[in-house]
Amino acid sequence: MDRAKAIKSNAVGLAKADYGGGPSTLCVGCGHNSIANQVIQVAFDLALKPHEVIKLSGIGCSSKSPAYFLGMSHGFNSLHGRMPSLGTGALMANRGLRAIGVSGDGDTGSIGLGQFKHLLRRNVRMTYVVENNGVYGLTKGQFSATADEGQELKYAGQNEFPAIDICLEAIAAGCGFVARSFAGDAKQVRELLKAALSHRGTAVVDIISPCVAFNNEDTSTKSYGYGREFERPLHEIGYVPIAEEIVLEGQEPGEVRVVELHDGSKLTLRKLEEEYDSSDRPAAIDRLLRAEEDGEFITGLLYYDPSRPDLAEASRMVQTPLSELSQERLRPPPAVLDRIMQRYG
Amino acid sequence: MDRAKAIKSNAVGLAKADYGGGPSTLCVGCGHNSIANQVIQVAFDLALKPHEVIKLSGIGCSSKSPAYFLGMSHGFNSLHGRMPSLGTGALMANRGLRAIGVSGDGDTGSIGLGQFKHLLRRNVRMTYVVENNGVYGLTKGQFSATADEGQELKYAGQNEFPAIDICLEAIAAGCGFVARSFAGDAKQVRELLKAALSHRGTAVVDIISPCVAFNNEDTSTKSYGYGREFERPLHEIGYVPIAEEIVLEGQEPGEVRVVELHDGSKLTLRKLEEEYDSSDRPAAIDRLLRAEEDGEFITGLLYYDPSRPDLAEASRMVQTPLSELSQERLRPPPAVLDRIMQRYG
Amino acid sequence: MVETQTVPESDAGRGDSKLNDFSLAVATANGTGSQTANLTLLRAFFKMGIPVHGKNIFPSNIQGLPTWYHIRVSRDGYVARSEPELLVAFNRATIREDVATLPDGAAVLANADLKYEFERDDLLSYRLPVKELLEGTEAKGKLKDYLANMTYVGALAQLLGVPLSVIEEALGFHFGRRQKLVASNMAIVEASFGYSEREFTKRDPYRVAPMSATEGLIMMTGNEAAALGSVFGGVSVAAWYPITPSTSLIDALRGYLAELRTEEDGSASFNVVQAEDELAAIGMVVGAGWAGARAMTATSGPGISLMAEFAGLGYFAEVPAVVWDIQRVGPSTGLPTRTSQGDVAFVYNLGHGDTRNVILFPSSIEECFEFGVKSFDFAERLQTPVFVLSDLDLGMNNWMGRPFEYPAEPMDRGKVLSAAEIDERGGFSRYLDNDGDGVPYRTLPGNSDPRSAYLARGTGHDEHAVYSERPEDWRHNGERLARKFDSARRLLPEPILDEPEGSTLAIVAFGSTRYAIEEARDRLAVAGLTSAFLRLRALPIGEKVREFVGRHDRIAVVEMNRDGQLCAILRGELPEFATRFESIAYLDGMPLTAEWVSARLDELAAGDRKGEQSG
Amino acid sequence: MVETQTVPESDAGRGDSKLNDFSLAVATANGTGSQTANLTLLRAFFKMGIPVHGKNIFPSNIQGLPTWYHIRVSRDGYVARSEPELLVAFNRATIREDVATLPDGAAVLANADLKYEFERDDLLSYRLPVKELLEGTEAKGKLKDYLANMTYVGALAQLLGVPLSVIEEALGFHFGRRQKLVASNMAIVEASFGYSEREFTKRDPYRVAPMSATEGLIMMTGNEAAALGSVFGGVSVAAWYPITPSTSLIDALRGYLAELRTEEDGSASFNVVQAEDELAAIGMVVGAGWAGARAMTATSGPGISLMAEFAGLGYFAEVPAVVWDIQRVGPSTGLPTRTSQGDVAFVYNLGHGDTRNVILFPSSIEECFEFGVKSFDFAERLQTPVFVLSDLDLGMNNWMGRPFEYPAEPMDRGKVLSAAEIDERGGFSRYLDNDGDGVPYRTLPGNSDPRSAYLARGTGHDEHAVYSERPEDWRHNGERLARKFDSARRLLPEPILDEPEGSTLAIVAFGSTRYAIEEARDRLAVAGLTSAFLRLRALPIGEKVREFVGRHDRIAVVEMNRDGQLCAILRGELPEFATRFESIAYLDGMPLTAEWVSARLDELAAGDRKGEQSG
Ligand SMILES: Cc1ncc(C[n+]2csc(CCOP(=O)(O)OP(=O)(O)O)c2C)c(N)n1
Ligand SMILES: Cc1ncc(C[n+]2csc(CCOP(=O)(O)OP(=O)(O)O)c2C)c(N)n1
Ligand code: SF4
Ligand code: SF4
Ligand SMILES: [Mg+2]
Ligand SMILES: [Mg+2]
């Protein structure tokens, strides 16, 4: 990182380095590392206040990465597959926090599938990143539920089962922000993460993040080689912070869709080869299924619908974080107890 | 049941009564009871050998019903939400058995969603019936994951969360036999169950089965009233046993689709109002989503694809049930042990 | 409950042995609404000032299976289960067996429409023509079944001597403002009361007369008390999954919170979420506790099994959490609607590895309330999950008790450092034992001092919460956790002791079995056997327990499970006294009776005496 | 392991104390392929006939973190961990600390490229110019790192006196038929061997010379042995979820089954399924066991926690199942790559209610094989889940052992009734105690006799498996299950006793700690302290254990956990002897050493003596 950039500080007076974490213990070249770096960049760009952010994860190489970014934020590296429930509780306790959840394809697609789906049903407000490499990295390369059907791996043998599509599952479960990206496409990852952090409820970002140790053969849809060759962005994504104006350099407006995000910021989706409307649920699913059939690797904001309230809104919670309520607000006065005792006399 | 029918016996020499079980302890009028009766009728019609069938369930009123049919078949009333794994194991041990699994919407959609989805991924050969009433009957009427969004119930209050669609989840998970029916439509339930029992892998039959105790207001999509008024079969279904010929009483062939089932039996799908092709996955999902939006209650065989091998085939298991292998086939001879010992010397 | 001394000497002459002193059983079918009738009777006795308690013996089904309701009226304030002498026989399916098991000279009020012929001539029976009595009403189906139950209320009231006005009061309690319902029910009650007056000639000894023993007392279920306690304990997050017999605790909690913690603008200063299962429920609770809310869940055996992994995480990452286990009969799904104390051993070290958990044992509605409040103080002070082990009998049945005392102490939020405090201290190490009590300091997400941040984890860590595989880091952290557990011994509620002079036998027990035990002790005392009683209220045990055990050389550990779980724990923790413990363990799903307990204790004492003789 | 007597008197003069008797540690970085180099050395010593054992001390990560491999060569056959005296320092990250912790006069073979300056002058050091030695090869990147490790193999071989031919043999063992690899590796080995010959002058005492102590022995890991045993036990269904340190057991199982149980037509007479989690894995195993297959799973602590509910179902519905728990350090995720014996208490009553489980404790590769076979006999005979508690040290490391004995007995499939047998008996009641041993008869799905059918369930049932809430049905069934548990006491493997004359101290332990304990006993014996040793092989305990405890008044219970879990269990089950047990419990993730154990035992004995003096 060049000196100049390092000392430059953002709106809250922090340098990019202030958003860093401990040194990574992941393999050199692991996709998860590059994603961690994008999280750092995004937090810096958005000038997040570290203490307003929490980092959550399950168990796995991917789930280790919260240790490698935002060292000044609280976090919880929880149990395998159970980060959704833990995160739901944390955000019930303090709705003011912005949660960045990091999970893996095994953590989310295998052991954690049930909790993942129910998290989405509740629309808990958090950015849920799946670092998807098609294998269990930390346990040395077994197939996960997102592994390609029929794939052969030297150690794991052949995978007889169809792959679970994290994005399809998310849309089916009613998630209002579903994106897919590729660890090798740093810019897109960044713009999507910024948008996800501005979303009203759960924002799922399924990032293909190659495991260089166990699943990086070019024939694997989870490899760098495959991603670089076949990634097909549905649109070019630009995140526009709340304050800023949208500038559409000379092209017909028709080519760019502007999406209004929950916190007032915006997202510009510039048309590439095909017309794609992220707001059409059946169309999104249909597109995913076709991509699956044709072995296309589509990336971008697959589906967006900000209409559903998040859990805190749906349950009409007070704005004050429950964790900050004073004893006076938590414990009713003696008179109330007397009144209730009367009833049971 | 009239005398004549009772003594009439089927191809394996059993009377319908022989397929009965213990007396039901469910509420009078519970949808689950009528489904249990259809299972009895179907088993009798198909002349199933009781000892070749196993009954599996989780926990719930629905999961109690295996006690009320096929009293001459083994069964396991297991744990809440965990019947899929138990059934997978049972069928690994004995691939020759025909499994009838009965679950509830809470058992499958709430606690059991993860196991349900992974059962479908593995395509374990079993008929998986969800007796779907939108509530937890046995624990007195809380909302389940399939309850209508926004629904109000006197005891449970208001449900803020979107409903999980069992059929959508099944199709997304790669299930090759996905049907929806209504406990009030006995004939359709029967024909679908017969087809399901002939399917190659997991066959999901999501049957709206009203809970008369807690969720039978006409406004509920899980009520008898709603079902009777709004059920919209996609086609009229007829099951044709292996031996029998298909007879199409005077109508153009175009109006009837004939579906070849795994065991050679057939299914006739007679067109009703709309053209519907059960073999088109994207179309099936699209149709489900539209029905959801328009509040339509569509029933029938939503999706059918017999191409995927079941778990036993995929793992190339011997035809002999593993539970019947003799010691000779289970334990290699002394010479083999010696040979292996050599290697480690 | 009512300590005997709080019961004023009955104003009814003692000569009349069955006056205000008998048990009755109502036998009906599940789902016919007999609960209203039964609770009306229960409340009526209570309002007459007579000590009373009711037990619902119900099946795991919604409609149609046999169900029983036991009511014990006891001028002496005994509320343990005792075999019924008076039977209301309204269920065809069970009448034969119900009648067969009655003691000599028992009385039966039967539904005449069952046309049941009594084989026993020692019984006093009354036949109530229920259909006939309902002819007046145009009620149909379910409502009719329901009203049918009101007929035995009327007849019993007349036979026992409960004034109609009291029945009306009781119905009023039940239906609150819905006066129309009170009226329609009273109509039936009066009809059958009248019929009984006209047609029955009272020949049985069972009667009630007003007392003042329940004055100033309340009556509610343990689960309601626990919920209320939790509210006054400041709970703000609850996550749960429905399971009998814990569901009614959460139902009550939702009710109280909606009533007491809704702001003017209708927003809620709490959140109760129905999770997809118990594994998720405890996950939400641990997440909320970590983030600084007072969070709880309630469940029963099967749910406890599913919570094992998160319990271990809560213990090891040191996160406050409160888990109510309303025990039912296990292993496995077992008997979902029957009571037990079978989860003690499992919960005590729930979680693999060296996980050890704090347990509270409430025995009354007062303690359900008290522990509802204090469980949060303990959980936050100790930064660990606290398990409150109640049971179906205590949780779902109605018990008398003194009105609950408002918490004397302010909440103890434990060692939580604010940004300012961190600044004072010039920093913070999450797992450092600053105070020597094994309890470290913690910070909450949202703390604006960057030094407050740490990454909680279930993996090995050093004092700064940094991942570590160093052997000494693991050992030191484990030793600190053990120290913390010892601190708990000093912090948790002390046992309740009753050690009369000249006790020749000692008893250790916990929870709802106290009622049978206390009654048994009184009986034995009358028979000349004086016993000491230690009622355990928490695990791990503290000094008081050790001292008590040290003072007695024969100690019966009475518990409602098969394996004598607490007895084994005590032997393990007090090896020097291991031989003093005798396990009196029993489980069949029914609450213990004083008869049974006193018989066992008597055998034990006799064994002693034999021992003395032979030796 | 090798009982000392099986070691022929070393042909190396005893005078030379470090000949064939020292420990070395290789320090490298994880994921650089040093395992091949280390296993080559290990195998080379073994092939020279010298008793040897290797321990892999690795991090929970895939690449780059420090990792150590300890090799102990011991002419006397001791294989417990002992502090290294000879260090191969190839990791810059740890060289300072690795060197600092060496004993006086230790020797170091360092990678010269690390340019590390030794602060200690008591050390004998050799610097190997690794880069230079690799210049010949055109290998790059990972392959180069990997080959770099072969350089210390060559140098060590030369310094210690391992013939190149033996190294080549060892490489051959490792690479099997892939001769090209052997050649390319040998090239490096020879280069560094040559360099060492030319440049190093041997000044340290560590040397090896051929023996015949390993003749006829094998060397493999406990997990491989367990897998092989399971195959000869007739396993046909396995369901699992990956978790260290159990994964290698299933890997080996898949390998053996594919090799030994594939039919001519390529079809498999088995099925191994990777489940979505442990909850599903145990569910599949219970389902398969119920349907009549021999089914197993392997896991570690976190998985055990997730299996609690199904364990209770298996116990209560009485379904055979085998669960291997390769213990690692907990609570919670803990230290995934470190060893412990911390799940004993939790597994013993895994499941809510009165669930009690059968446990086996293998201590060697022979017992891993033996219990791999017998666990299925026990599970089917007792119709209950059987837990085999191994640990990371035993499971993942290579151990010497005698070739495994082919099962002497045919499989015991337990009380399973065929259609014909049911006909003979004129029927069948699933939960009836026909034989008085508490073990009922069962039938399998597919049985053509209609009377064989029953509905298995986790809910209360009568002897005919019909749902029942009757108190007496529950009690009788529970009592029968307790009887069955007592039958297990008689059926399970008896403890191994060694009680020399004049033992003044007794020891109880289980599993892999035996090696440190056996060595410690020999040391103490030399110092004049004779001890008796009971090695427990199963829970629940049987008569033999009670008798042993009865014979000794001071018993040290040695275990690798913090809380002394087995000690508490023994106190609970043998209250009359509770005071005789002294807990020697320790956990930091590293296997126990004889030094540590003998020190603790010595303290204990000294305490005794003090006690005697003062008293
Ligand atoms: C309950 C439980 N089971 C198993 C494990 C072992 N385990 C650790 S990580 C992991 C899989 C991780 O795969 P994934 O989520 O894809 O993350 P990745 O390492 O591939 O980034 C498993 C099975 C565990 N920690 N906990
Ligand atoms: C682990 C566990 N948690 C909770 C319960 C309690 N319980 C029994 S049935 C049930 C819900 C059943 O709902 P559903 O599957 O829809 O069946 P229904 O009764 O509606 O037919 C619950 C929560 C249980 N038996 N086990
Ligand atoms: S094993 Fe794979 S997933 Fe894990 S750190 Fe290495 S490359 Fe990344
Ligand atoms: S409660 Fe509902 S689901 Fe249960 S038996 Fe009654 S009607 Fe059926
Ligand atoms: Mg992965
Ligand atoms: Mg339901």
JSON list of N, CA, C and O in Angstrom, two decimals, chain C residues 404-419:
[
{"chain": "C", "resi": 404, "resn": "PHE", "atom": "N", "xyz": [-45.47, -11.28, 45.71]},
{"chain": "C", "resi": 404, "resn": "PHE", "atom": "CA", "xyz": [-44.03, -11.20, 45.46]},
{"chain": "C", "resi": 404, "resn": "PHE", "atom": "C", "xyz": [-43.44, -9.90, 45.97]},
{"chain": "C", "resi": 404, "resn": "PHE", "atom": "O", "xyz": [-44.07, -8.84, 45.89]},
{"chain": "C", "resi": 405, "resn": "GLU", "atom": "N", "xyz": [-42.22, -10.00, 46.48]},
{"chain": "C", "resi": 405, "resn": "GLU", "atom": "CA", "xyz": [-41.54, -8.81, 46.98]},
{"chain": "C", "resi": 405, "resn": "GLU", "atom": "C", "xyz": [-40.81, -8.10, 45.86]},
{"chain": "C", "resi": 405, "resn": "GLU", "atom": "O", "xyz": [-40.09, -8.73, 45.09]},
{"chain": "C", "resi": 406, "resn": "TYR", "atom": "N", "xyz": [-40.98, -6.81, 45.79]},
{"chain": "C", "resi": 406, "resn": "TYR", "atom": "CA", "xyz": [-40.28, -6.01, 44.80]},
{"chain": "C", "resi": 406, "resn": "TYR", "atom": "C", "xyz": [-38.78, -6.13, 45.06]},
{"chain": "C", "resi": 406, "resn": "TYR", "atom": "O", "xyz": [-38.34, -6.12, 46.20]},
{"chain": "C", "resi": 407, "resn": "PRO", "atom": "N", "xyz": [-37.97, -6.30, 44.00]},
{"chain": "C", "resi": 407, "resn": "PRO", "atom": "CA", "xyz": [-36.53, -6.49, 44.19]},
{"chain": "C", "resi": 407, "resn": "PRO", "atom": "C", "xyz": [-35.94, -5.43, 45.12]},
{"chain": "C", "resi": 407, "resn": "PRO", "atom": "O", "xyz": [-36.12, -4.24, 44.87]},
{"chain": "C", "resi": 408, "resn": "ALA", "atom": "N", "xyz": [-35.26, -5.89, 46.17]},
{"chain": "C", "resi": 408, "resn": "ALA", "atom": "CA", "xyz": [-34.68, -4.95, 47.14]},
{"chain": "C", "resi": 408, "resn": "ALA", "atom": "C", "xyz": [-33.47, -4.25, 46.53]},
{"chain": "C", "resi": 408, "resn": "ALA", "atom": "O", "xyz": [-33.24, -3.06, 46.75]},
{"chain": "C", "resi": 409, "resn": "GLU", "atom": "N", "xyz": [-32.71, -4.99, 45.74]},
{"chain": "C", "resi": 409, "resn": "GLU", "atom": "CA", "xyz": [-31.47, -4.46, 45.16]},
{"chain": "C", "resi": 409, "resn": "GLU", "atom": "C", "xyz": [-31.69, -3.91, 43.76]},
{"chain": "C", "resi": 409, "resn": "GLU", "atom": "O", "xyz": [-32.53, -4.44, 43.02]},
{"chain": "C", "resi": 410, "resn": "PRO", "atom": "N", "xyz": [-30.93, -2.90, 43.38]},
{"chain": "C", "resi": 410, "resn": "PRO", "atom": "CA", "xyz": [-30.93, -2.52, 41.95]},
{"chain": "C", "resi": 410, "resn": "PRO", "atom": "C", "xyz": [-30.31, -3.65, 41.14]},
{"chain": "C", "resi": 410, "resn": "PRO", "atom": "O", "xyz": [-29.68, -4.54, 41.70]},
{"chain": "C", "resi": 411, "resn": "MET", "atom": "N", "xyz": [-30.50, -3.61, 39.83]},
{"chain": "C", "resi": 411, "resn": "MET", "atom": "CA", "xyz": [-29.91, -4.66, 38.99]},
{"chain": "C", "resi": 411, "resn": "MET", "atom": "C", "xyz": [-28.39, -4.66, 39.12]},
{"chain": "C", "resi": 411, "resn": "MET", "atom": "O", "xyz": [-27.78, -3.60, 39.24]},
{"chain": "C", "resi": 412, "resn": "ASP", "atom": "N", "xyz": [-27.81, -5.84, 39.11]},
{"chain": "C", "resi": 412, "resn": "ASP", "atom": "CA", "xyz": [-26.35, -5.96, 39.07]},
{"chain": "C", "resi": 412, "resn": "ASP", "atom": "C", "xyz": [-25.96, -6.30, 37.64]},
{"chain": "C", "resi": 412, "resn": "ASP", "atom": "O", "xyz": [-26.12, -7.44, 37.19]},
{"chain": "C", "resi": 413, "resn": "ARG", "atom": "N", "xyz": [-25.47, -5.31, 36.93]},
{"chain": "C", "resi": 413, "resn": "ARG", "atom": "CA", "xyz": [-25.13, -5.54, 35.51]},
{"chain": "C", "resi": 413, "resn": "ARG", "atom": "C", "xyz": [-23.73, -6.13, 35.36]},
{"chain": "C", "resi": 413, "resn": "ARG", "atom": "O", "xyz": [-23.27, -6.36, 34.26]},
{"chain": "C", "resi": 414, "resn": "GLY", "atom": "N", "xyz": [-23.05, -6.36, 36.46]},
{"chain": "C", "resi": 414, "resn": "GLY", "atom": "CA", "xyz": [-21.75, -7.03, 36.40]},
{"chain": "C", "resi": 414, "resn": "GLY", "atom": "C", "xyz": [-20.63, -6.11, 35.95]},
{"chain": "C", "resi": 414, "resn": "GLY", "atom": "O", "xyz": [-20.77, -4.89, 35.91]},
{"chain": "C", "resi": 415, "resn": "LYS", "atom": "N", "xyz": [-19.52, -6.74, 35.59]},
{"chain": "C", "resi": 415, "resn": "LYS", "atom": "CA", "xyz": [-18.31, -5.98, 35.26]},
{"chain": "C", "resi": 415, "resn": "LYS", "atom": "C", "xyz": [-18.30, -5.56, 33.80]},
{"chain": "C", "resi": 415, "resn": "LYS", "atom": "O", "xyz": [-17.67, -6.20, 32.96]},
{"chain": "C", "resi": 416, "resn": "VAL", "atom": "N", "xyz": [-19.01, -4.48, 33.52]},
{"chain": "C", "resi": 416, "resn": "VAL", "atom": "CA", "xyz": [-19.04, -3.94, 32.16]},
{"chain": "C", "resi": 416, "resn": "VAL", "atom": "C", "xyz": [-18.36, -2.59, 32.16]},
{"chain": "C", "resi": 416, "resn": "VAL", "atom": "O", "xyz": [-18.73, -1.72, 32.95]},
{"chain": "C", "resi": 417, "resn": "LEU", "atom": "N", "xyz": [-17.37, -2.41, 31.33]},
{"chain": "C", "resi": 417, "resn": "LEU", "atom": "CA", "xyz": [-16.62, -1.16, 31.30]},
{"chain": "C", "resi": 417, "resn": "LEU", "atom": "C", "xyz": [-17.14, -0.21, 30.23]},
{"chain": "C", "resi": 417, "resn": "LEU", "atom": "O", "xyz": [-17.35, -0.60, 29.08]},
{"chain": "C", "resi": 418, "resn": "SER", "atom": "N", "xyz": [-17.35, 1.04, 30.64]},
{"chain": "C", "resi": 418, "resn": "SER", "atom": "CA", "xyz": [-17.74, 2.08, 29.68]},
{"chain": "C", "resi": 418, "resn": "SER", "atom": "C", "xyz": [-16.47, 2.63, 29.04]},
{"chain": "C", "resi": 418, "resn": "SER", "atom": "O", "xyz": [-15.36, 2.35, 29.50]},
{"chain": "C", "resi": 419, "resn": "ALA", "atom": "N", "xyz": [-16.65, 3.44, 27.99]},
{"chain": "C", "resi": 419, "resn": "ALA", "atom": "CA", "xyz": [-15.50, 4.07, 27.33]},
{"chain": "C", "resi": 419, "resn": "ALA", "atom": "C", "xyz": [-14.70, 4.88, 28.36]},
{"chain": "C", "resi": 419, "resn": "ALA", "atom": "O", "xyz": [-13.48, 4.80, 28.42]}
]
